[in-house]
Structure formats: structure tokens, C-alpha cells
Short mmCIF file of C-alpha atoms and ligand atoms in Angstrom, two decimals:
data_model
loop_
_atom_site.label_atom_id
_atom_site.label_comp_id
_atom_site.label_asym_id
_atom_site.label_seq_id
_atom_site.Cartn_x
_atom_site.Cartn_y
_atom_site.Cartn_z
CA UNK T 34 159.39 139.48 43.39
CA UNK T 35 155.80 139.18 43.73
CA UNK T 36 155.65 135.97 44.99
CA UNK T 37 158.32 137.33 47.59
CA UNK T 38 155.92 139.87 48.44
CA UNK T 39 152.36 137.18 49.00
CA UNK T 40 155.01 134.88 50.84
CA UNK T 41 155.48 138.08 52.90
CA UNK T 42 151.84 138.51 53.46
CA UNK T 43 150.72 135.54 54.09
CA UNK T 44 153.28 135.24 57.44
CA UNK T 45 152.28 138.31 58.49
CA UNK T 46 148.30 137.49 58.34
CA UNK T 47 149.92 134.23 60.27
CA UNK T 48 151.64 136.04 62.43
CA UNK T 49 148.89 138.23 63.15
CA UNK T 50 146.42 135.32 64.45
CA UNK T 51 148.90 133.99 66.62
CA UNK T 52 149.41 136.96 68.13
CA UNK T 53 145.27 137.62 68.38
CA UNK T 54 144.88 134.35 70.04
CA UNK T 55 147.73 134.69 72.49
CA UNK T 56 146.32 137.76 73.59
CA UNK T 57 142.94 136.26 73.94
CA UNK T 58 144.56 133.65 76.25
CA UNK T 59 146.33 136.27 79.08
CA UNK T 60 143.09 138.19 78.61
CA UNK T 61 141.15 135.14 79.71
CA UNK T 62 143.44 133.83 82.22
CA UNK T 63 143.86 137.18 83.64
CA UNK T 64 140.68 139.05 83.76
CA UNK T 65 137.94 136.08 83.65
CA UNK T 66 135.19 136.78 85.63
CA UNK T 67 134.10 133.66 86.38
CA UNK T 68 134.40 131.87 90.05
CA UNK T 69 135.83 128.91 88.45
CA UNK T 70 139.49 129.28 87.94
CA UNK T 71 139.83 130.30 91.74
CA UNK T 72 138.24 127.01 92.30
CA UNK T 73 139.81 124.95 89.69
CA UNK T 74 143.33 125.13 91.30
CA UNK T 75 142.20 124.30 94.51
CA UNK T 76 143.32 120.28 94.90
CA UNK T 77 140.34 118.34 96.04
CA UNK T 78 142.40 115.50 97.21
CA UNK T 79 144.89 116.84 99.41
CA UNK T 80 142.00 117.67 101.82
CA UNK T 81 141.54 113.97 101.94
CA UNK T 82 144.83 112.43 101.84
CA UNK T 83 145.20 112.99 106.13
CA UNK T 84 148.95 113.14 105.08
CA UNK T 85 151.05 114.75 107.63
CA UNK T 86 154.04 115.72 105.38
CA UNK T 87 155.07 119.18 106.67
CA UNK T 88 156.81 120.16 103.30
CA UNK T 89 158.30 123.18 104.78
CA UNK T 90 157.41 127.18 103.51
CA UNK T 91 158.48 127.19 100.43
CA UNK T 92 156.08 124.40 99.13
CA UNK T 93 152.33 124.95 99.08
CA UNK T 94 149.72 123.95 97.42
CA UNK T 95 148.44 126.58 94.28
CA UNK T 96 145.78 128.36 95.49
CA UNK T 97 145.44 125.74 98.56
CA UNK T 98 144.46 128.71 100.50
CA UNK T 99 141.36 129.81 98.71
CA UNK T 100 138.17 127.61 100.27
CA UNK T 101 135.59 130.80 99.97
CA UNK T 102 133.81 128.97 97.09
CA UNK T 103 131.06 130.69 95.66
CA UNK T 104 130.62 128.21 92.81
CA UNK T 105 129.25 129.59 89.96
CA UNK T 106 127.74 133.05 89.87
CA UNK T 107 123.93 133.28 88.57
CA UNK T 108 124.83 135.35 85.15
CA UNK T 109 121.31 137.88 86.38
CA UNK T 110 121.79 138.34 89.55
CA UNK T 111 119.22 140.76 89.69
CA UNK T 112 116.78 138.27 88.54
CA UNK T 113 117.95 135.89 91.36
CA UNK T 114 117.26 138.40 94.19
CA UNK T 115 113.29 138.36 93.20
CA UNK T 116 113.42 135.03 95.13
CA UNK T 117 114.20 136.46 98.23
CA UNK T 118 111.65 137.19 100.35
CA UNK T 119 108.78 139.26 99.29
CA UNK T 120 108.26 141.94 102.17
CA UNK T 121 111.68 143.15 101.59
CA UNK T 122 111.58 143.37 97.49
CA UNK T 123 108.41 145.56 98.23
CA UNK T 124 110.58 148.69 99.71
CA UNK T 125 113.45 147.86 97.12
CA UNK T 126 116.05 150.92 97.53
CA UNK T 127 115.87 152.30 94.20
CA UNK T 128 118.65 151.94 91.48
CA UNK T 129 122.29 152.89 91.16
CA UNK T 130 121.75 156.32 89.85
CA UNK T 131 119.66 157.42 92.73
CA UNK T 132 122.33 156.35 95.07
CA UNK T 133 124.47 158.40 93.59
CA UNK T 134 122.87 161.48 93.86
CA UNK T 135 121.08 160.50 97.56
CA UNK T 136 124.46 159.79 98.85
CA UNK T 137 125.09 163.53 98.21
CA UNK T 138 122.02 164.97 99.70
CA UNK T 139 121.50 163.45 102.80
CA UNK T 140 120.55 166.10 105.09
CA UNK T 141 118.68 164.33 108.38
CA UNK T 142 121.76 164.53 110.18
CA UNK T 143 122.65 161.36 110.42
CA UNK T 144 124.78 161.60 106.79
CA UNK T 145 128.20 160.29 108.85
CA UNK T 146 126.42 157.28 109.97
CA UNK T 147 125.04 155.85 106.52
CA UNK T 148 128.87 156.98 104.75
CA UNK T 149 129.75 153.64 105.06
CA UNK T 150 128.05 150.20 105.95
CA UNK T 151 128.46 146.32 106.32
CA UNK T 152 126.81 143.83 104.42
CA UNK T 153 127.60 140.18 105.66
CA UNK T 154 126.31 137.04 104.53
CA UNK T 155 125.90 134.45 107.69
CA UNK T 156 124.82 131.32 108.95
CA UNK T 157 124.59 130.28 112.37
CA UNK T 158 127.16 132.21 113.90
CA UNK T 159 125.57 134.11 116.53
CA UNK T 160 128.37 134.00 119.10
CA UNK T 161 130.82 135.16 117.00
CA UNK T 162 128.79 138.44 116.15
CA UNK T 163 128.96 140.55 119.45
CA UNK T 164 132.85 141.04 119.24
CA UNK T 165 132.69 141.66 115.54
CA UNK T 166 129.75 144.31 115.90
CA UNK T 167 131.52 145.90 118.70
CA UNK T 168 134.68 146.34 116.78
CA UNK T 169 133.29 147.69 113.86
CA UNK T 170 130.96 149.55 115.08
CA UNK T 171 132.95 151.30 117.90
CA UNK T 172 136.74 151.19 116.58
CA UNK T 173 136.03 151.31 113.36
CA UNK T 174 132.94 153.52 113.04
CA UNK T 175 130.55 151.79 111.19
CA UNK T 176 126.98 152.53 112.14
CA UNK T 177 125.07 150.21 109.79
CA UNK T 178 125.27 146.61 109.42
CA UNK T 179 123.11 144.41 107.17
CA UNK T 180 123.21 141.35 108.41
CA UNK T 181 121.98 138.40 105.34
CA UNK T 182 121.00 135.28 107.56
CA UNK T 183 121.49 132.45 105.60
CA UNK T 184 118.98 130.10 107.04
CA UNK T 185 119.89 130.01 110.50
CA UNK T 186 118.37 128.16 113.12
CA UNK T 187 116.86 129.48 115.23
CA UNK T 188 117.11 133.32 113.13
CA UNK T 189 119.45 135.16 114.10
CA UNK T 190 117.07 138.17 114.63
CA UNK T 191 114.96 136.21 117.08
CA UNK T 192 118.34 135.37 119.28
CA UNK T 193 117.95 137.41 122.38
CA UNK T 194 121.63 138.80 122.31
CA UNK T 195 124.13 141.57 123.84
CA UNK T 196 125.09 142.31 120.66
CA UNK T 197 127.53 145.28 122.49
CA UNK T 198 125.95 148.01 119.95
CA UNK T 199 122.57 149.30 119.72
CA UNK T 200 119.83 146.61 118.19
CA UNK T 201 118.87 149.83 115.90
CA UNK T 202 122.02 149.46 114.17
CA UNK T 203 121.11 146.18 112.68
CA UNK T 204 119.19 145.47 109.96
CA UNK T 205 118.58 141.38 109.69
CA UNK T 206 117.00 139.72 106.28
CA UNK T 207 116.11 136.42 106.30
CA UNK T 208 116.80 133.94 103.61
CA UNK T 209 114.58 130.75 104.07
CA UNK T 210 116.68 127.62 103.44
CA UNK T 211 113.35 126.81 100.84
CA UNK T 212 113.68 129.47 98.31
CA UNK T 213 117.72 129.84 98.35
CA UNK T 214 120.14 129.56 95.31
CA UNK T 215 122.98 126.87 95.07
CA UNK T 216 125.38 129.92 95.68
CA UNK T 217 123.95 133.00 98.30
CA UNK T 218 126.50 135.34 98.99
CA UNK T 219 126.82 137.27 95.66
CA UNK T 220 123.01 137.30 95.62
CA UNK T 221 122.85 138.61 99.37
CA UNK T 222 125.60 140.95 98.05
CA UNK T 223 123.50 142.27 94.87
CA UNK T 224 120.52 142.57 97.61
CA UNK T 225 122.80 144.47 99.92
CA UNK T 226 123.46 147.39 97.22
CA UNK T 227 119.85 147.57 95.87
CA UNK T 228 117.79 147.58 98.71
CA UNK T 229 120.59 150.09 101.01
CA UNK T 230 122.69 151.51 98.63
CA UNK T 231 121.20 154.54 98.49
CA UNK T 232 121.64 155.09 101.91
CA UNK T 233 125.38 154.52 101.80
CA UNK T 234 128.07 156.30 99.76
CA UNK T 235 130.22 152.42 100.37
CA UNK T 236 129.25 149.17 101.48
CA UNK T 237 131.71 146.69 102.66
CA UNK T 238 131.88 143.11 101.66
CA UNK T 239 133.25 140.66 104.71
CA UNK T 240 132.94 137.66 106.67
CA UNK T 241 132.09 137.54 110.67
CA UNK T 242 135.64 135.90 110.77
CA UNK T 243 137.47 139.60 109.29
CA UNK T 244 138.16 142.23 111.01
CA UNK T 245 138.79 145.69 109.75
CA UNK T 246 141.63 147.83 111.11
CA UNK T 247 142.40 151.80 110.49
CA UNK T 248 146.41 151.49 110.69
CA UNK T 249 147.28 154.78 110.50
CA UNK T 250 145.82 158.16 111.66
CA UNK T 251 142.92 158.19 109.65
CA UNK T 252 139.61 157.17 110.22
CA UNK T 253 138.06 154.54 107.93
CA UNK T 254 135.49 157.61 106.82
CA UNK T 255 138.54 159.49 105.91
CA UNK T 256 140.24 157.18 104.22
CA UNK T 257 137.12 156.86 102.02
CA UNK T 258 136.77 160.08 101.66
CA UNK T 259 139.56 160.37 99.52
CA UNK T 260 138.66 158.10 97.34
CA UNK T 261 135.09 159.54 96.76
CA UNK T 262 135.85 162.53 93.92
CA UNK T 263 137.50 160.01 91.50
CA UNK T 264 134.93 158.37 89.51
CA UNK T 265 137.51 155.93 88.32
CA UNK T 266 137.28 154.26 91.62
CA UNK T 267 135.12 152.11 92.36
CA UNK T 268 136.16 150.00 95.00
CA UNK T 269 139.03 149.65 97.72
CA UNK T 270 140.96 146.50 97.63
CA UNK T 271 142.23 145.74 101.43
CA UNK T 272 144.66 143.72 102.05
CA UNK T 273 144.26 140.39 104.70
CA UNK T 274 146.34 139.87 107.57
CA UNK T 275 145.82 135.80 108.29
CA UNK T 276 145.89 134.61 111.62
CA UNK T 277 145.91 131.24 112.95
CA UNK T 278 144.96 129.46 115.79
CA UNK T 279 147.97 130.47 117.88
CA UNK T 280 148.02 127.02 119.49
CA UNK T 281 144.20 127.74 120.92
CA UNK T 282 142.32 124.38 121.10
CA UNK T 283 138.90 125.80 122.76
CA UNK T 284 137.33 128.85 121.86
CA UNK T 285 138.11 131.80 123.80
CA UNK T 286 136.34 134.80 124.84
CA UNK T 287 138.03 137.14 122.51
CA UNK T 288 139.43 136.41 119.34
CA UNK T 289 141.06 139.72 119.17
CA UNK T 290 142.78 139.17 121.84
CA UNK T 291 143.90 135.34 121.62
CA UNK T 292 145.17 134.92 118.36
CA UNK T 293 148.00 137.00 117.95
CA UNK T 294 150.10 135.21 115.72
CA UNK T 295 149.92 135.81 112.17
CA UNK T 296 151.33 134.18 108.45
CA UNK T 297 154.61 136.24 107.37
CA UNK T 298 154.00 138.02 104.46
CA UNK T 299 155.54 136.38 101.07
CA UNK T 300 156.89 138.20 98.07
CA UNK T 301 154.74 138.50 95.03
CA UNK T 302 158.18 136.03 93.65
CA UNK T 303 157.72 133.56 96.06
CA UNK T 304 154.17 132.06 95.65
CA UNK T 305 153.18 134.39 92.90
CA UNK T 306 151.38 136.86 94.44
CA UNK T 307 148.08 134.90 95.26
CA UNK T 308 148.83 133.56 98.42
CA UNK T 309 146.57 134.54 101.79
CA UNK T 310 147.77 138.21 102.88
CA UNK T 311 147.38 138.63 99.25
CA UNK T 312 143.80 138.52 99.30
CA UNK T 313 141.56 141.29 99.39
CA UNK T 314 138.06 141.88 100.61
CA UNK T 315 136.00 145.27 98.98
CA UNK T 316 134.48 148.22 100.01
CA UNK T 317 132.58 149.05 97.18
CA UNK T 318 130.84 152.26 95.86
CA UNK T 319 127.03 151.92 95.93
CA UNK T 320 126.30 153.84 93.05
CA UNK T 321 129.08 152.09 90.68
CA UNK T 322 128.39 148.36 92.16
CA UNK T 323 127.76 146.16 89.44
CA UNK T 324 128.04 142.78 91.25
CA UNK T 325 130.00 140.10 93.24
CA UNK T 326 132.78 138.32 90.93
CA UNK T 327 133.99 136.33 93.43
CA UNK T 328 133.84 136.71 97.56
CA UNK T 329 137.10 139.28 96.91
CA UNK T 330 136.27 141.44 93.99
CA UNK T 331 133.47 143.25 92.27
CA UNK T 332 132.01 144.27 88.95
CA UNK T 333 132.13 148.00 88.55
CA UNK T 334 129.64 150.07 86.53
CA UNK T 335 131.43 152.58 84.11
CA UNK T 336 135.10 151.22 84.16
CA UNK T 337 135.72 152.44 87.64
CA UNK T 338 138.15 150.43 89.14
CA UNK T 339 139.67 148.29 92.40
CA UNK T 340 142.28 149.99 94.18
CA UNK T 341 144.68 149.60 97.34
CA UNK T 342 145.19 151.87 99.94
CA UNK T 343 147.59 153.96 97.44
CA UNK T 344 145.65 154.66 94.40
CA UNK T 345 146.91 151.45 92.94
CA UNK T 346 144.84 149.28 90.69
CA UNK T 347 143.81 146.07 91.51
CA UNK T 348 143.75 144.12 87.78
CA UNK T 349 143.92 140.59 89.44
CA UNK T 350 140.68 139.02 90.09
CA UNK T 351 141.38 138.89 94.07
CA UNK T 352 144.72 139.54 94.75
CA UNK T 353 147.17 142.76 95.30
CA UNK T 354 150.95 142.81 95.42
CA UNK T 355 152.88 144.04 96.70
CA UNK T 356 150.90 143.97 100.30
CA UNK T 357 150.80 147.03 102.61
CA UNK T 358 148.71 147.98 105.36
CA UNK T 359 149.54 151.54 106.20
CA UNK T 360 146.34 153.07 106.16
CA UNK T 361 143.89 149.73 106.51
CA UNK T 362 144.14 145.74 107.50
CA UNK T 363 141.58 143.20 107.07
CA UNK T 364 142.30 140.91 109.88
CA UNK T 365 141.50 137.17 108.82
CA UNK T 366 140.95 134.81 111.84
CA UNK T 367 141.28 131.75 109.05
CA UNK T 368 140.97 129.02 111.49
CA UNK T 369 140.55 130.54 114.86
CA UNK T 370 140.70 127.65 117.61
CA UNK T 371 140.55 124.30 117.14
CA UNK T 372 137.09 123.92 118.48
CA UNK T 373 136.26 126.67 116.55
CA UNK T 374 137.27 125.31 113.11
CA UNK T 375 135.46 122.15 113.42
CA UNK T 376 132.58 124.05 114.05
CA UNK T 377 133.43 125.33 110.70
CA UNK T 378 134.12 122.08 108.94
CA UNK T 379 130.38 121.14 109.81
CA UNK T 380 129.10 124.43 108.82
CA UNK T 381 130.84 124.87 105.55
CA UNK T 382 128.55 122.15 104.25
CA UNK T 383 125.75 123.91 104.39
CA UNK T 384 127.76 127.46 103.62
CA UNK T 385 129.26 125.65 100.35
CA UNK T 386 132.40 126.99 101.76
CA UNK T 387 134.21 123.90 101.97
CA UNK T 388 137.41 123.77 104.87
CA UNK T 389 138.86 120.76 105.03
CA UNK T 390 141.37 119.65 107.27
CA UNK T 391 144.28 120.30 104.87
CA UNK T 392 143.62 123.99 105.52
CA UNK T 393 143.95 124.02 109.06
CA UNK T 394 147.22 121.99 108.19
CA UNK T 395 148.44 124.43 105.80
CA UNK T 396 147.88 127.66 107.72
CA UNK T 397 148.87 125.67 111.23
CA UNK T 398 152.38 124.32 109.95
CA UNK T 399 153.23 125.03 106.92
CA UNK T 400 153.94 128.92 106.66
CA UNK T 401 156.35 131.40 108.71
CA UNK T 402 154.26 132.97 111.25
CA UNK T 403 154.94 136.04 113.34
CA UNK T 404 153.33 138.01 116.57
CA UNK T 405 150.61 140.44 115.58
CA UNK T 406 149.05 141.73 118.84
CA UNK T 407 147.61 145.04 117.27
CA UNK T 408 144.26 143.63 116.98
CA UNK T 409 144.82 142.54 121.46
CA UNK T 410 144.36 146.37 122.04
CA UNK T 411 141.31 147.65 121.12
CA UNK T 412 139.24 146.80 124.31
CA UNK T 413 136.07 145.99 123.96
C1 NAG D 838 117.68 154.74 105.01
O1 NAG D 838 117.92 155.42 106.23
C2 NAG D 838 116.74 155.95 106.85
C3 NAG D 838 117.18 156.76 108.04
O2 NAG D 838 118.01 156.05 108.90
C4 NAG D 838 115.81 154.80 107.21
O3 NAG D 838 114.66 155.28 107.80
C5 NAG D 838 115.49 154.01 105.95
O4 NAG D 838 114.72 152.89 106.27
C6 NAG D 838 116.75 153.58 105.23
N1 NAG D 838 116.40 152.99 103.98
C7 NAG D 838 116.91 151.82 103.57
C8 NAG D 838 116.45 151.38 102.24
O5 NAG D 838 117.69 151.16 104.21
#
């Protein structure tokens, strides 16, 4: 009987460890903050095999899609961003806590202006900035855009430009190609939130190839608005809507307006959920932003949370299923033309944002695509 009874025990206690250490595992694989396992999965080689197999839509590669590499994230970023150039650490914007209360109190009028803002991490990319100002700033309302040069050349400040909105509603920071970190864009992302957060109740995080779209009736101010009073969220998750090149071999005037064919959504069944209109870019809370975990998704202070555009939360590290875009898009011109993408290929070097020729491949030929003009109509 009582050896019965440690026999028992001692499966249990077994039993017990197992079950510690499985958990351990989803827990990793699930909610690792780390850069690497959205890299890891990414195969290196097909990129260089040239092979023109068009394997139809139901084979892809895992993950093929996901070339925003960000490499490893500096554990402090806030020790990173003393690197960045001194004039600018001088007027640093204060911490999170003030933001949250000077987000409330902003009384010199301009309050709807600084609600929201952009923060966007660039190199060399000049020409592509005076549609993507216009839109945002005139369709989509957003008054404030921090633009994070990455060490172009010439500066993009000193480019004598039509940007289509006023020059006041810029504010450029230069990062010399000298002083910068292997990876930039979570750094110019950490910058972003400490030196302007206070101004700003949100800050968006995207690229001068995304587009932001109000679907429905609401403006993107209203939108946010609801999300403000609940302190469990911390960020809005929006969905991607990838285009591709739409058969466009030079670069046109308007990308709005000349790619209008898009990748079908897929099921979260069919490719697991982490495909490209999976993706999400954030629009994070200045007062609960905690840092960039990867180009898609951010740390949040005080277990506030990723959502969608329904109050749902976003667990996955840069992904949300299923996909709707009722209320806001994030238009993705992935490839744009094919002028424009080998532009890229060159730049991603220097960006370590590698494209590779498999990717034009694999969002050219080897997914359903359907029209999406919606983006054609707002003129400018
Ligand atoms: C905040 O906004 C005010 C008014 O537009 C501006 O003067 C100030 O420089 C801004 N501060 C930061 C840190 O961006």
C-alpha cells in the first residue's frame, strides 16, 4: 500500500515537470520577444537559388514574406539612444509619466494636431515622401511627422522639396552613418517616444512604403479615441493590405494610384495565420510605450496590450487573424514597380532590410491577387 502510494507520487512529481517544461516551450515559442525567430524561418537560400518554379498558392515559403529584419534588438535601448546626436538628447521630451498627464492638458490650441503623430525611420527615399506626407497628412489627418534619416545622402532635410504639406509639419533628426547601431529602427523608435511623446497621446510606427487608410466613417482621431479610456490598451494592431507591382516596370507618378492590385486574403488555416495581410504595423500609446519588439509590435508598460480594430488582442508577436479592415487598412506597396524594387534591393544593404529577388517572385506570382483601387481615389 505504501509503496502504491510513493509509486503514485513519484509519477505525479514526473508528470508535473513535463507538464512545466511543455508549457515553458509554447510560452517561448509564442510570446518570445526576441527578433530572431521572425528571422530564423526566413530561408536564406531560396533568395539565391534564381529558380523559377511557380509552385502555385498553396505552397509558400514559412515566413518567406517577412524581410523587415531588425536583427537583434539592443537589450537598453535607452542606453543606445545617448549615441544619437547630442543637440537633440539636450531637449529630451521628458519620461512616460509626463506624457501621460501632458497629453491631457494640452491647452495651446493646437491639442487635435499633436493627438496623433508619425515616426518613420528612412534612408534615401526622398521621392517617395511627398505622396506619403500628403496622404497622411491631408486624408488621414496627421499633423506631425518625425522623420529619423538614416544617413542619407545628401540629408533629407537639406533636399529642397514640395513636400505637398507645410515644411512646419516636419520634424527631421539626423543619424550620422558614424555613430549608428548595427540595427536603427527600434532605436529611432525608442527616440521617437522620448523626445515627442509627450506631445502626442499615439505615435505611429510605419514605413514610407505603408499607407494608412480610415475605412469606415470614422476619422483616424476617432477611432483612437476610443481606445484612449482603457488603460489595458496600449497599442492598435492594423492590419496590411499587400500590393504588388501590378505589372508596373518604371516608377510612376503615383503609387496610389498605379498599383491597384492586391494579395487575396488567406485563412488563418491556410498558411497559419502569419502570412502578409496578416501583419500588423502599431500605433502605440506614448505614455505606455515600452519599446520596439520587432518592426510590427511593441513592448507595453503596465500589461496594456495590442489590439485590432475590435477590441481584440493581439498575443502573436506580429500577426492578427482573422484580418479585417472595417475601420482601418495599412496599405503595403511591398514591391511597388520593378524599377522601384531594385532600387530597394540596393538600398536594403545599407537598411539591413534584406529583399531579395525571391520576394518580388513570391508576391509577383505566387499568391491570388485581386483589384483594390480604394487607395486610386484619394486625389492628391
Ligand atoms: C511640442 O509641441 C510644441 C508646440 O507645437 C513645440 O513647440 C515643441 O517643440 C514640441 N516639443 C517636442 C518635444 O516635440
Amino acid at each position: 500500500m505504501s509503496s502504491e502510494s510513493s509509486l503514485k507520487s513519484y509519477i505525479n512529481w514526473r508528470l508535473i515537470l513535463i507538464l512545466v517544461a511543455f508549457l515553458m516551450t509554447v510560452h517561448y515559442i509564442l510570446y518570445n520577444n526576441d527578433y530572431n525567430p521572425l528571422k530564423k524561418e526566413i530561408p536564406e537560400s531560396q533568395s539565391h537559388s534564381g529558380s523559377k518554379s511557380h509552385s502555385g498558392p498553396n505552397s509558400r515559403p514559412k515566413n518567406f514574406y517577412d524581410f523587415h529584419d531588425m536583427k537583434a534588438a539592443p537589450d537598453s535601448i535607452e542606453t543606445e539612444t545617448s549615441t544619437a546626436d547630442d543637440t537633440q538628447s539636450g531637449k529630451k521630451a521628458s519620461s512616460a509619466s509626463s506624457a501621460k498627464t501632458a497629453a491631457g492638458k494640452t491647452t495651446d490650441g493646437n491639442s487635435q494636431e499633436e493627438y496623433v503623430a508619425i515616426c518613420l525611420a528612412v534612408k534615401d527615399q526622398g521621392r517617395d515622401l511627398p505622396e506619403w506626407l500628403t496622404h497622411h497628412y491631408h486624408h488621414v489627418g496627421i499633423k506631425r511627422f518625425y522623420i529619423m534619416d538614416d544617413g542619407s545622402d545628401p540629408p533629407l532635410s537639406t533636399i529642397q522639396m514640395d513636400y505637398g504639406i507645410p515644411k512646419s509639419a516636419i520634424t527631421f533628426h539626423y543619424q550620422d552613418r558614424a555613430t549608428r547601431a548595427a540595427a536603427m529602427q527600434p532605436v529611432f523608435y525608442s527616440q521617437c517616444n522620448e523626445w515627442h511623446g509627450a506631445n502626442h497621446t499615439w505615435i505611429a510606427y510605419i514605413d514610407a512604403d505603408e499607407f494608412l487608410e480610415t475605412t469606415g466613417k470614422e476619422t483616424l482621431e476617432e477611432i483612437l479615441k476610443t481606445f484612449e479610456p482603457d488603460e489595458l490598451v496600449g497599442a492598435l494592431g492594423v492590419n496590411w493590405k499587400t500590393h504588388n507591382s501590378n505589372g508596373h516596370l518604371k516608377r510612376p507618378k503615383s503609387c496610389r494610384e498605379a498599383f491597384t492590385s492586391c494579395l487575396v486574403d488567406s485563412d488563418e488555416e491556410q498558411y497559419g495565420g502569419t502570412d502578409d495581410n496578416h501583419h500588423i504595423k502599431s500605433i502605440v500609446k506614448t505614455s505606455f510605450f515600452g519599446g520596439a519588439q520587432n518592426p510590427h509590435k511593441f513592448g507595453l508598460r503596465d500589461g496594456a496590450m495590442t489590439v485590432g480594430e475590435t477590441g481584440d488582442i493581439i498575443h502573436s508577436i506580429a500577426w492578427r487573424s482573422p484580418i479585417t479592415r472595417d475601420r482601418i487598412a495599412l496599405h503595403h506597396y511591398a514591391v511597388k514597380s520593378r524599377e522601384e524594387f531594385e532600387d530597394k534591393l540596393l538600398r536594403s544593404n545599407a537598411m539591413s532590410d534584406p529583399k531579395s529577388e525571391g520576394f518580388w517572385e513570391y508576391i509577383e506570382a505566387m499568391r491570388p491577387v485581386e483589384e483594390c483601387k480604394e487607395m486610386a481615389q484619394y486625389k492628391p
